[in-house]
JSON list of C-alpha atoms in Angstrom, two decimals:
[
{"chain": "A", "resi": 1, "resn": "UNK", "atom": "CA", "xyz": [-41.59, -62.08, -87.92]},
{"chain": "A", "resi": 2, "resn": "UNK", "atom": "CA", "xyz": [-42.61, -60.22, -84.74]},
{"chain": "A", "resi": 3, "resn": "UNK", "atom": "CA", "xyz": [-41.89, -56.55, -84.02]},
{"chain": "A", "resi": 4, "resn": "UNK", "atom": "CA", "xyz": [-42.60, -54.09, -81.22]},
{"chain": "A", "resi": 5, "resn": "UNK", "atom": "CA", "xyz": [-43.59, -50.61, -82.30]},
{"chain": "A", "resi": 6, "resn": "UNK", "atom": "CA", "xyz": [-41.31, -47.95, -80.78]},
{"chain": "A", "resi": 7, "resn": "UNK", "atom": "CA", "xyz": [-42.65, -44.87, -82.56]},
{"chain": "A", "resi": 8, "resn": "UNK", "atom": "CA", "xyz": [-44.19, -44.05, -85.92]},
{"chain": "A", "resi": 9, "resn": "UNK", "atom": "CA", "xyz": [-41.07, -44.91, -87.92]},
{"chain": "A", "resi": 10, "resn": "UNK", "atom": "CA", "xyz": [-38.97, -47.31, -85.83]},
{"chain": "A", "resi": 11, "resn": "UNK", "atom": "CA", "xyz": [-39.49, -50.95, -84.97]},
{"chain": "A", "resi": 12, "resn": "UNK", "atom": "CA", "xyz": [-37.42, -53.50, -83.09]},
{"chain": "A", "resi": 13, "resn": "UNK", "atom": "CA", "xyz": [-37.56, -57.25, -82.54]},
{"chain": "A", "resi": 14, "resn": "UNK", "atom": "CA", "xyz": [-39.24, -58.37, -79.33]},
{"chain": "A", "resi": 15, "resn": "UNK", "atom": "CA", "xyz": [-36.63, -61.09, -78.82]},
{"chain": "A", "resi": 16, "resn": "UNK", "atom": "CA", "xyz": [-33.64, -60.69, -76.43]},
{"chain": "A", "resi": 17, "resn": "UNK", "atom": "CA", "xyz": [-30.45, -59.28, -77.93]},
{"chain": "A", "resi": 18, "resn": "UNK", "atom": "CA", "xyz": [-27.38, -61.24, -76.79]},
{"chain": "A", "resi": 19, "resn": "UNK", "atom": "CA", "xyz": [-23.99, -59.53, -76.75]},
{"chain": "A", "resi": 20, "resn": "UNK", "atom": "CA", "xyz": [-21.52, -60.45, -79.49]},
{"chain": "A", "resi": 21, "resn": "UNK", "atom": "CA", "xyz": [-17.75, -60.66, -79.17]},
{"chain": "A", "resi": 22, "resn": "UNK", "atom": "CA", "xyz": [-14.83, -61.75, -81.32]},
{"chain": "A", "resi": 23, "resn": "UNK", "atom": "CA", "xyz": [-11.85, -63.82, -80.13]},
{"chain": "A", "resi": 24, "resn": "UNK", "atom": "CA", "xyz": [-8.60, -64.17, -82.04]},
{"chain": "A", "resi": 25, "resn": "UNK", "atom": "CA", "xyz": [-6.42, -67.28, -81.92]},
{"chain": "A", "resi": 26, "resn": "UNK", "atom": "CA", "xyz": [-2.94, -66.11, -82.93]},
{"chain": "A", "resi": 27, "resn": "UNK", "atom": "CA", "xyz": [-0.31, -68.68, -83.85]},
{"chain": "A", "resi": 28, "resn": "UNK", "atom": "CA", "xyz": [3.41, -68.03, -84.15]},
{"chain": "A", "resi": 29, "resn": "UNK", "atom": "CA", "xyz": [6.49, -70.19, -84.74]},
{"chain": "A", "resi": 30, "resn": "UNK", "atom": "CA", "xyz": [9.71, -69.87, -82.72]},
{"chain": "A", "resi": 31, "resn": "UNK", "atom": "CA", "xyz": [11.83, -72.01, -85.04]},
{"chain": "A", "resi": 32, "resn": "UNK", "atom": "CA", "xyz": [11.12, -75.19, -83.09]},
{"chain": "A", "resi": 33, "resn": "UNK", "atom": "CA", "xyz": [7.57, -75.15, -81.72]},
{"chain": "A", "resi": 34, "resn": "UNK", "atom": "CA", "xyz": [4.17, -73.80, -82.65]},
{"chain": "A", "resi": 35, "resn": "UNK", "atom": "CA", "xyz": [3.07, -71.16, -80.14]},
{"chain": "A", "resi": 36, "resn": "UNK", "atom": "CA", "xyz": [-0.20, -69.41, -79.35]},
{"chain": "A", "resi": 37, "resn": "UNK", "atom": "CA", "xyz": [-0.50, -65.84, -78.09]},
{"chain": "A", "resi": 38, "resn": "UNK", "atom": "CA", "xyz": [-2.45, -65.37, -74.86]},
{"chain": "A", "resi": 39, "resn": "UNK", "atom": "CA", "xyz": [-3.46, -62.24, -72.98]},
{"chain": "A", "resi": 40, "resn": "UNK", "atom": "CA", "xyz": [-3.47, -62.05, -69.18]},
{"chain": "A", "resi": 41, "resn": "UNK", "atom": "CA", "xyz": [-6.82, -60.53, -68.39]},
{"chain": "A", "resi": 42, "resn": "UNK", "atom": "CA", "xyz": [-6.75, -57.23, -66.50]},
{"chain": "A", "resi": 43, "resn": "UNK", "atom": "CA", "xyz": [-10.53, -57.14, -65.95]},
{"chain": "A", "resi": 44, "resn": "UNK", "atom": "CA", "xyz": [-13.25, -59.29, -64.41]},
{"chain": "A", "resi": 45, "resn": "UNK", "atom": "CA", "xyz": [-14.46, -61.88, -65.04]},
{"chain": "A", "resi": 46, "resn": "UNK", "atom": "CA", "xyz": [-11.49, -64.26, -64.93]},
{"chain": "A", "resi": 47, "resn": "UNK", "atom": "CA", "xyz": [-9.16, -61.53, -63.67]},
{"chain": "A", "resi": 48, "resn": "UNK", "atom": "CA", "xyz": [-5.58, -62.81, -63.98]},
{"chain": "A", "resi": 49, "resn": "UNK", "atom": "CA", "xyz": [-6.50, -65.73, -66.24]},
{"chain": "A", "resi": 50, "resn": "UNK", "atom": "CA", "xyz": [-5.06, -66.22, -69.70]},
{"chain": "A", "resi": 51, "resn": "UNK", "atom": "CA", "xyz": [-7.34, -65.79, -72.69]},
{"chain": "A", "resi": 52, "resn": "UNK", "atom": "CA", "xyz": [-7.36, -64.92, -76.36]},
{"chain": "A", "resi": 53, "resn": "UNK", "atom": "CA", "xyz": [-7.34, -61.30, -77.50]},
{"chain": "A", "resi": 54, "resn": "UNK", "atom": "CA", "xyz": [-10.89, -60.18, -78.16]},
{"chain": "A", "resi": 55, "resn": "UNK", "atom": "CA", "xyz": [-13.73, -57.92, -77.18]},
{"chain": "A", "resi": 56, "resn": "UNK", "atom": "CA", "xyz": [-17.29, -56.78, -77.72]},
{"chain": "A", "resi": 57, "resn": "UNK", "atom": "CA", "xyz": [-18.66, -55.92, -81.12]},
{"chain": "A", "resi": 58, "resn": "UNK", "atom": "CA", "xyz": [-19.58, -52.25, -81.57]},
{"chain": "A", "resi": 59, "resn": "UNK", "atom": "CA", "xyz": [-22.91, -51.42, -83.29]},
{"chain": "A", "resi": 60, "resn": "UNK", "atom": "CA", "xyz": [-21.19, -49.93, -86.32]},
{"chain": "A", "resi": 61, "resn": "UNK", "atom": "CA", "xyz": [-18.69, -52.78, -86.81]},
{"chain": "A", "resi": 62, "resn": "UNK", "atom": "CA", "xyz": [-18.67, -56.00, -88.73]},
{"chain": "A", "resi": 63, "resn": "UNK", "atom": "CA", "xyz": [-17.27, -59.03, -86.90]},
{"chain": "A", "resi": 64, "resn": "UNK", "atom": "CA", "xyz": [-14.02, -58.89, -88.86]},
{"chain": "A", "resi": 65, "resn": "UNK", "atom": "CA", "xyz": [-13.63, -55.17, -88.17]},
{"chain": "A", "resi": 66, "resn": "UNK", "atom": "CA", "xyz": [-14.07, -55.89, -84.47]},
{"chain": "A", "resi": 67, "resn": "UNK", "atom": "CA", "xyz": [-11.47, -58.67, -84.56]},
{"chain": "A", "resi": 68, "resn": "UNK", "atom": "CA", "xyz": [-8.94, -56.47, -86.34]},
{"chain": "A", "resi": 69, "resn": "UNK", "atom": "CA", "xyz": [-9.56, -53.58, -83.93]},
{"chain": "A", "resi": 70, "resn": "UNK", "atom": "CA", "xyz": [-9.06, -55.81, -80.90]},
{"chain": "A", "resi": 71, "resn": "UNK", "atom": "CA", "xyz": [-5.84, -57.16, -82.39]},
{"chain": "A", "resi": 72, "resn": "UNK", "atom": "CA", "xyz": [-4.53, -53.62, -82.83]},
{"chain": "A", "resi": 73, "resn": "UNK", "atom": "CA", "xyz": [-5.55, -52.56, -79.33]},
{"chain": "A", "resi": 74, "resn": "UNK", "atom": "CA", "xyz": [-4.31, -55.62, -77.44]},
{"chain": "A", "resi": 75, "resn": "UNK", "atom": "CA", "xyz": [-1.28, -56.67, -79.49]},
{"chain": "A", "resi": 76, "resn": "UNK", "atom": "CA", "xyz": [-0.56, -53.77, -81.91]},
{"chain": "A", "resi": 77, "resn": "UNK", "atom": "CA", "xyz": [-0.89, -56.27, -84.75]},
{"chain": "A", "resi": 78, "resn": "UNK", "atom": "CA", "xyz": [-2.30, -55.74, -88.24]},
{"chain": "A", "resi": 79, "resn": "UNK", "atom": "CA", "xyz": [-1.93, -59.27, -89.67]},
{"chain": "A", "resi": 80, "resn": "UNK", "atom": "CA", "xyz": [-2.45, -60.07, -93.35]},
{"chain": "A", "resi": 81, "resn": "UNK", "atom": "CA", "xyz": [-4.03, -63.46, -92.68]},
{"chain": "A", "resi": 82, "resn": "UNK", "atom": "CA", "xyz": [-7.25, -63.51, -90.64]},
{"chain": "A", "resi": 83, "resn": "UNK", "atom": "CA", "xyz": [-9.81, -66.29, -91.05]},
{"chain": "A", "resi": 84, "resn": "UNK", "atom": "CA", "xyz": [-13.16, -66.75, -89.30]},
{"chain": "A", "resi": 85, "resn": "UNK", "atom": "CA", "xyz": [-13.45, -70.41, -88.28]},
{"chain": "A", "resi": 86, "resn": "UNK", "atom": "CA", "xyz": [-16.31, -70.93, -85.80]},
{"chain": "A", "resi": 87, "resn": "UNK", "atom": "CA", "xyz": [-19.05, -69.35, -83.67]},
{"chain": "A", "resi": 88, "resn": "UNK", "atom": "CA", "xyz": [-19.56, -70.28, -79.99]},
{"chain": "A", "resi": 89, "resn": "UNK", "atom": "CA", "xyz": [-23.00, -69.77, -78.49]},
{"chain": "A", "resi": 90, "resn": "UNK", "atom": "CA", "xyz": [-23.56, -71.94, -75.41]},
{"chain": "A", "resi": 91, "resn": "UNK", "atom": "CA", "xyz": [-25.90, -69.94, -73.12]},
{"chain": "A", "resi": 92, "resn": "UNK", "atom": "CA", "xyz": [-23.62, -69.91, -70.05]},
{"chain": "A", "resi": 93, "resn": "UNK", "atom": "CA", "xyz": [-20.21, -69.60, -71.69]},
{"chain": "A", "resi": 94, "resn": "UNK", "atom": "CA", "xyz": [-19.82, -66.10, -70.18]},
{"chain": "A", "resi": 95, "resn": "UNK", "atom": "CA", "xyz": [-20.87, -65.39, -66.56]},
{"chain": "A", "resi": 96, "resn": "UNK", "atom": "CA", "xyz": [-21.77, -61.77, -67.31]},
{"chain": "A", "resi": 97, "resn": "UNK", "atom": "CA", "xyz": [-24.64, -62.32, -69.72]},
{"chain": "A", "resi": 98, "resn": "UNK", "atom": "CA", "xyz": [-25.56, -64.22, -72.88]},
{"chain": "A", "resi": 99, "resn": "UNK", "atom": "CA", "xyz": [-22.52, -63.69, -75.10]},
{"chain": "A", "resi": 100, "resn": "UNK", "atom": "CA", "xyz": [-21.96, -65.20, -78.55]},
{"chain": "A", "resi": 101, "resn": "UNK", "atom": "CA", "xyz": [-18.39, -65.09, -79.80]},
{"chain": "A", "resi": 102, "resn": "UNK", "atom": "CA", "xyz": [-17.10, -65.35, -83.36]},
{"chain": "A", "resi": 103, "resn": "UNK", "atom": "CA", "xyz": [-13.60, -66.85, -83.44]},
{"chain": "A", "resi": 104, "resn": "UNK", "atom": "CA", "xyz": [-10.82, -65.91, -85.85]},
{"chain": "A", "resi": 105, "resn": "UNK", "atom": "CA", "xyz": [-7.52, -67.56, -86.69]},
{"chain": "A", "resi": 106, "resn": "UNK", "atom": "CA", "xyz": [-4.41, -65.61, -87.61]},
{"chain": "A", "resi": 107, "resn": "UNK", "atom": "CA", "xyz": [-0.72, -66.33, -88.19]},
{"chain": "A", "resi": 108, "resn": "UNK", "atom": "CA", "xyz": [2.01, -63.85, -87.25]},
{"chain": "A", "resi": 109, "resn": "UNK", "atom": "CA", "xyz": [5.70, -63.53, -86.48]},
{"chain": "A", "resi": 110, "resn": "UNK", "atom": "CA", "xyz": [6.38, -63.68, -82.74]},
{"chain": "A", "resi": 111, "resn": "UNK", "atom": "CA", "xyz": [8.48, -60.53, -82.53]},
{"chain": "A", "resi": 112, "resn": "UNK", "atom": "CA", "xyz": [5.69, -58.34, -83.95]},
{"chain": "A", "resi": 113, "resn": "UNK", "atom": "CA", "xyz": [3.47, -58.59, -80.83]},
{"chain": "A", "resi": 114, "resn": "UNK", "atom": "CA", "xyz": [3.21, -56.06, -78.01]},
{"chain": "A", "resi": 115, "resn": "UNK", "atom": "CA", "xyz": [0.66, -55.72, -75.21]},
{"chain": "A", "resi": 116, "resn": "UNK", "atom": "CA", "xyz": [-1.84, -52.92, -74.59]},
{"chain": "A", "resi": 117, "resn": "UNK", "atom": "CA", "xyz": [-5.45, -51.96, -73.81]},
{"chain": "A", "resi": 118, "resn": "UNK", "atom": "CA", "xyz": [-7.02, -54.09, -71.03]},
{"chain": "A", "resi": 119, "resn": "UNK", "atom": "CA", "xyz": [-4.28, -56.73, -71.23]},
{"chain": "A", "resi": 120, "resn": "UNK", "atom": "CA", "xyz": [-1.89, -56.91, -68.29]},
{"chain": "A", "resi": 121, "resn": "UNK", "atom": "CA", "xyz": [0.52, -58.99, -70.31]},
{"chain": "A", "resi": 122, "resn": "UNK", "atom": "CA", "xyz": [0.81, -60.68, -73.71]},
{"chain": "A", "resi": 123, "resn": "UNK", "atom": "CA", "xyz": [2.83, -63.90, -73.82]},
{"chain": "A", "resi": 124, "resn": "UNK", "atom": "CA", "xyz": [3.54, -66.73, -76.22]},
{"chain": "A", "resi": 125, "resn": "UNK", "atom": "CA", "xyz": [2.91, -70.29, -75.01]},
{"chain": "A", "resi": 126, "resn": "UNK", "atom": "CA", "xyz": [3.81, -73.56, -76.79]},
{"chain": "A", "resi": 127, "resn": "UNK", "atom": "CA", "xyz": [0.52, -75.14, -77.84]},
{"chain": "A", "resi": 128, "resn": "UNK", "atom": "CA", "xyz": [1.30, -78.19, -75.72]},
{"chain": "A", "resi": 129, "resn": "UNK", "atom": "CA", "xyz": [1.98, -76.09, -72.57]},
{"chain": "A", "resi": 130, "resn": "UNK", "atom": "CA", "xyz": [-1.04, -73.78, -72.38]},
{"chain": "A", "resi": 131, "resn": "UNK", "atom": "CA", "xyz": [-2.30, -72.85, -68.87]},
{"chain": "A", "resi": 132, "resn": "UNK", "atom": "CA", "xyz": [-5.93, -73.00, -67.80]},
{"chain": "A", "resi": 133, "resn": "UNK", "atom": "CA", "xyz": [-7.85, -70.54, -69.96]},
{"chain": "A", "resi": 134, "resn": "UNK", "atom": "CA", "xyz": [-10.76, -68.20, -69.27]},
{"chain": "A", "resi": 135, "resn": "UNK", "atom": "CA", "xyz": [-14.29, -68.84, -70.54]},
{"chain": "A", "resi": 136, "resn": "UNK", "atom": "CA", "xyz": [-14.42, -71.71, -73.08]},
{"chain": "A", "resi": 137, "resn": "UNK", "atom": "CA", "xyz": [-11.14, -70.77, -74.71]},
{"chain": "A", "resi": 138, "resn": "UNK", "atom": "CA", "xyz": [-9.70, -74.26, -74.29]},
{"chain": "A", "resi": 139, "resn": "UNK", "atom": "CA", "xyz": [-12.41, -75.48, -76.70]},
{"chain": "A", "resi": 140, "resn": "UNK", "atom": "CA", "xyz": [-11.68, -72.61, -79.08]},
{"chain": "A", "resi": 141, "resn": "UNK", "atom": "CA", "xyz": [-7.96, -73.45, -79.07]},
{"chain": "A", "resi": 142, "resn": "UNK", "atom": "CA", "xyz": [-8.64, -77.10, -79.85]},
{"chain": "A", "resi": 143, "resn": "UNK", "atom": "CA", "xyz": [-10.86, -76.15, -82.76]},
{"chain": "A", "resi": 144, "resn": "UNK", "atom": "CA", "xyz": [-8.34, -73.59, -84.07]},
{"chain": "A", "resi": 145, "resn": "UNK", "atom": "CA", "xyz": [-5.56, -76.19, -84.07]},
{"chain": "A", "resi": 146, "resn": "UNK", "atom": "CA", "xyz": [-7.79, -78.61, -85.95]},
{"chain": "A", "resi": 147, "resn": "UNK", "atom": "CA", "xyz": [-8.55, -75.93, -88.55]},
{"chain": "A", "resi": 148, "resn": "UNK", "atom": "CA", "xyz": [-4.86, -75.02, -88.96]},
{"chain": "A", "resi": 149, "resn": "UNK", "atom": "CA", "xyz": [-3.89, -78.68, -89.39]},
{"chain": "A", "resi": 150, "resn": "UNK", "atom": "CA", "xyz": [-6.60, -79.11, -91.98]},
{"chain": "A", "resi": 151, "resn": "UNK", "atom": "CA", "xyz": [-5.70, -75.93, -93.83]},
{"chain": "A", "resi": 152, "resn": "UNK", "atom": "CA", "xyz": [-2.00, -76.78, -94.10]},
{"chain": "A", "resi": 153, "resn": "UNK", "atom": "CA", "xyz": [-2.85, -79.54, -96.59]},
{"chain": "A", "resi": 154, "resn": "UNK", "atom": "CA", "xyz": [-4.69, -77.15, -98.93]},
{"chain": "A", "resi": 155, "resn": "UNK", "atom": "CA", "xyz": [-3.05, -73.73, -98.59]},
{"chain": "A", "resi": 156, "resn": "UNK", "atom": "CA", "xyz": [0.54, -72.49, -98.05]},
{"chain": "A", "resi": 157, "resn": "UNK", "atom": "CA", "xyz": [1.00, -70.94, -94.61]},
{"chain": "A", "resi": 158, "resn": "UNK", "atom": "CA", "xyz": [4.74, -70.36, -94.14]},
{"chain": "A", "resi": 159, "resn": "UNK", "atom": "CA", "xyz": [4.91, -66.74, -95.28]},
{"chain": "A", "resi": 160, "resn": "UNK", "atom": "CA", "xyz": [3.25, -65.40, -92.13]},
{"chain": "A", "resi": 161, "resn": "UNK", "atom": "CA", "xyz": [5.26, -67.57, -89.72]},
{"chain": "A", "resi": 162, "resn": "UNK", "atom": "CA", "xyz": [8.82, -67.82, -91.05]},
{"chain": "A", "resi": 163, "resn": "UNK", "atom": "CA", "xyz": [11.48, -65.11, -91.41]},
{"chain": "A", "resi": 164, "resn": "UNK", "atom": "CA", "xyz": [12.05, -63.61, -94.84]},
{"chain": "A", "resi": 165, "resn": "UNK", "atom": "CA", "xyz": [14.94, -66.03, -95.46]},
{"chain": "A", "resi": 166, "resn": "UNK", "atom": "CA", "xyz": [14.85, -69.62, -94.27]},
{"chain": "A", "resi": 167, "resn": "UNK", "atom": "CA", "xyz": [16.22, -73.09, -94.91]},
{"chain": "A", "resi": 168, "resn": "UNK", "atom": "CA", "xyz": [14.22, -76.08, -96.10]},
{"chain": "A", "resi": 169, "resn": "UNK", "atom": "CA", "xyz": [14.90, -77.62, -92.70]},
{"chain": "A", "resi": 170, "resn": "UNK", "atom": "CA", "xyz": [13.22, -74.65, -90.99]},
{"chain": "A", "resi": 171, "resn": "UNK", "atom": "CA", "xyz": [10.22, -75.01, -93.31]},
{"chain": "A", "resi": 172, "resn": "UNK", "atom": "CA", "xyz": [10.06, -78.73, -92.55]},
{"chain": "A", "resi": 173, "resn": "UNK", "atom": "CA", "xyz": [10.28, -78.07, -88.80]},
{"chain": "A", "resi": 174, "resn": "UNK", "atom": "CA", "xyz": [7.33, -75.68, -89.11]},
{"chain": "A", "resi": 175, "resn": "UNK", "atom": "CA", "xyz": [5.17, -78.31, -90.80]},
{"chain": "A", "resi": 176, "resn": "UNK", "atom": "CA", "xyz": [6.23, -80.92, -88.27]},
{"chain": "A", "resi": 177, "resn": "UNK", "atom": "CA", "xyz": [5.40, -78.59, -85.37]},
{"chain": "A", "resi": 178, "resn": "UNK", "atom": "CA", "xyz": [1.90, -77.95, -86.71]},
{"chain": "A", "resi": 179, "resn": "UNK", "atom": "CA", "xyz": [1.05, -81.52, -87.68]},
{"chain": "A", "resi": 180, "resn": "UNK", "atom": "CA", "xyz": [2.91, -83.28, -84.88]},
{"chain": "A", "resi": 181, "resn": "UNK", "atom": "CA", "xyz": [4.61, -85.77, -87.21]},
{"chain": "A", "resi": 182, "resn": "UNK", "atom": "CA", "xyz": [8.10, -86.30, -88.66]},
{"chain": "A", "resi": 183, "resn": "UNK", "atom": "CA", "xyz": [8.86, -86.16, -92.40]},
{"chain": "A", "resi": 184, "resn": "UNK", "atom": "CA", "xyz": [11.60, -87.71, -94.46]},
{"chain": "A", "resi": 185, "resn": "UNK", "atom": "CA", "xyz": [13.91, -84.82, -95.35]},
{"chain": "A", "resi": 186, "resn": "UNK", "atom": "CA", "xyz": [14.32, -85.62, -99.06]},
{"chain": "A", "resi": 187, "resn": "UNK", "atom": "CA", "xyz": [10.65, -86.39, -99.61]},
{"chain": "A", "resi": 188, "resn": "UNK", "atom": "CA", "xyz": [9.56, -83.18, -97.89]},
{"chain": "A", "resi": 189, "resn": "UNK", "atom": "CA", "xyz": [11.99, -81.04, -99.88]},
{"chain": "A", "resi": 190, "resn": "UNK", "atom": "CA", "xyz": [10.83, -82.61, -103.14]},
{"chain": "A", "resi": 191, "resn": "UNK", "atom": "CA", "xyz": [7.17, -81.86, -102.37]},
{"chain": "A", "resi": 192, "resn": "UNK", "atom": "CA", "xyz": [7.86, -78.25, -101.36]},
{"chain": "A", "resi": 193, "resn": "UNK", "atom": "CA", "xyz": [10.03, -77.49, -104.37]},
{"chain": "A", "resi": 194, "resn": "UNK", "atom": "CA", "xyz": [7.43, -79.03, -106.66]},
{"chain": "A", "resi": 195, "resn": "UNK", "atom": "CA", "xyz": [4.91, -76.39, -105.52]},
{"chain": "A", "resi": 196, "resn": "UNK", "atom": "CA", "xyz": [7.13, -73.77, -107.23]},
{"chain": "A", "resi": 197, "resn": "UNK", "atom": "CA", "xyz": [6.62, -71.14, -104.52]},
{"chain": "A", "resi": 198, "resn": "UNK", "atom": "CA", "xyz": [10.21, -71.11, -103.22]},
{"chain": "A", "resi": 199, "resn": "UNK", "atom": "CA", "xyz": [13.11, -69.07, -104.60]},
{"chain": "A", "resi": 200, "resn": "UNK", "atom": "CA", "xyz": [16.60, -70.33, -103.83]},
{"chain": "A", "resi": 201, "resn": "UNK", "atom": "CA", "xyz": [18.84, -67.43, -102.84]},
{"chain": "A", "resi": 202, "resn": "UNK", "atom": "CA", "xyz": [22.54, -66.96, -103.49]},
{"chain": "A", "resi": 203, "resn": "UNK", "atom": "CA", "xyz": [23.13, -67.25, -99.76]},
{"chain": "A", "resi": 204, "resn": "UNK", "atom": "CA", "xyz": [23.91, -70.07, -97.38]},
{"chain": "A", "resi": 205, "resn": "UNK", "atom": "CA", "xyz": [24.09, -70.59, -93.64]},
{"chain": "A", "resi": 206, "resn": "UNK", "atom": "CA", "xyz": [25.85, -73.13, -91.44]},
{"chain": "A", "resi": 207, "resn": "UNK", "atom": "CA", "xyz": [23.24, -74.69, -89.12]},
{"chain": "A", "resi": 208, "resn": "UNK", "atom": "CA", "xyz": [26.05, -76.90, -87.77]},
{"chain": "A", "resi": 209, "resn": "UNK", "atom": "CA", "xyz": [29.85, -76.64, -88.16]},
{"chain": "A", "resi": 210, "resn": "UNK", "atom": "CA", "xyz": [29.75, -79.57, -90.59]},
{"chain": "A", "resi": 211, "resn": "UNK", "atom": "CA", "xyz": [26.72, -78.69, -92.72]},
{"chain": "A", "resi": 212, "resn": "UNK", "atom": "CA", "xyz": [26.02, -75.81, -95.09]},
{"chain": "A", "resi": 213, "resn": "UNK", "atom": "CA", "xyz": [22.38, -75.08, -96.04]},
{"chain": "A", "resi": 214, "resn": "UNK", "atom": "CA", "xyz": [20.86, -73.03, -98.84]},
{"chain": "A", "resi": 215, "resn": "UNK", "atom": "CA", "xyz": [18.56, -70.16, -97.98]},
{"chain": "A", "resi": 216, "resn": "UNK", "atom": "CA", "xyz": [15.17, -69.71, -99.61]},
{"chain": "A", "resi": 217, "resn": "UNK", "atom": "CA", "xyz": [12.45, -67.09, -99.73]},
{"chain": "A", "resi": 218, "resn": "UNK", "atom": "CA", "xyz": [8.84, -67.28, -100.83]},
{"chain": "A", "resi": 219, "resn": "UNK", "atom": "CA", "xyz": [7.98, -66.09, -104.34]},
{"chain": "A", "resi": 220, "resn": "UNK", "atom": "CA", "xyz": [5.22, -63.74, -103.23]},
{"chain": "A", "resi": 221, "resn": "UNK", "atom": "CA", "xyz": [3.29, -63.71, -106.52]},
{"chain": "A", "resi": 222, "resn": "UNK", "atom": "CA", "xyz": [3.27, -67.50, -106.90]},
{"chain": "A", "resi": 223, "resn": "UNK", "atom": "CA", "xyz": [2.58, -67.92, -103.18]},
{"chain": "A", "resi": 224, "resn": "UNK", "atom": "CA", "xyz": [-0.44, -65.62, -103.37]},
{"chain": "A", "resi": 225, "resn": "UNK", "atom": "CA", "xyz": [-1.77, -67.39, -106.46]},
{"chain": "A", "resi": 226, "resn": "UNK", "atom": "CA", "xyz": [-1.39, -70.82, -104.85]},
{"chain": "A", "resi": 227, "resn": "UNK", "atom": "CA", "xyz": [-3.07, -69.54, -101.71]},
{"chain": "A", "resi": 228, "resn": "UNK", "atom": "CA", "xyz": [-5.96, -68.22, -103.80]},
{"chain": "A", "resi": 229, "resn": "UNK", "atom": "CA", "xyz": [-6.62, -71.38, -105.81]},
{"chain": "A", "resi": 230, "resn": "UNK", "atom": "CA", "xyz": [-5.44, -73.92, -103.23]},
{"chain": "A", "resi": 231, "resn": "UNK", "atom": "CA", "xyz": [-3.86, -77.35, -103.69]},
{"chain": "A", "resi": 232, "resn": "UNK", "atom": "CA", "xyz": [-3.81, -80.75, -102.05]},
{"chain": "A", "resi": 233, "resn": "UNK", "atom": "CA", "xyz": [-0.57, -81.66, -100.29]},
{"chain": "A", "resi": 234, "resn": "UNK", "atom": "CA", "xyz": [-0.28, -85.32, -99.30]},
{"chain": "A", "resi": 235, "resn": "UNK", "atom": "CA", "xyz": [2.39, -86.49, -96.84]}
]
């Protein structure tokens, strides 16, 4: 280990100190499609480009504290689910200087987001209709989608994306939107009910004039326990 002496009591490394940022990939579900939240940058570099909410790590912060602060400042969000999924460190990924970013994944309800801070605009985009992104955020998005699709087989994710009350069809549509595949209705319902995290309510809706559907909610205690210990869901 090499140090440079600054004074009698303080030392520092002689190596360069790259800047560190966090970026947050925020997914939401509109009832049909999986969407990702993007911020229209109000500052250089990439002024006017779309990017993920994020910013520079302060000396007194942990990476997760930085990510949560940036979410509050740029979207007014305080999500329950935030997961670190990768670090990006290519030397020229940021034209300003050497910047290493730590990426986080979060799931939220679309209506909870508002813009602020250095964001000109916050907007939801379907994941298959994303514009050209700033920095290397296209790579980050691809990796975040891969992580979400992997996670859906081992942890429940609907609580943060669906309304409080929903039909089994809406839950199935969510899974289909994330995985990009179609499920048999009866088989999907059987698998979901077997997990024992759904509570059937004494309420129904009419998705079509000819069909009545039961409403469900998540059993929060069982959902939290299943999320903690995990499972393996095969389709």
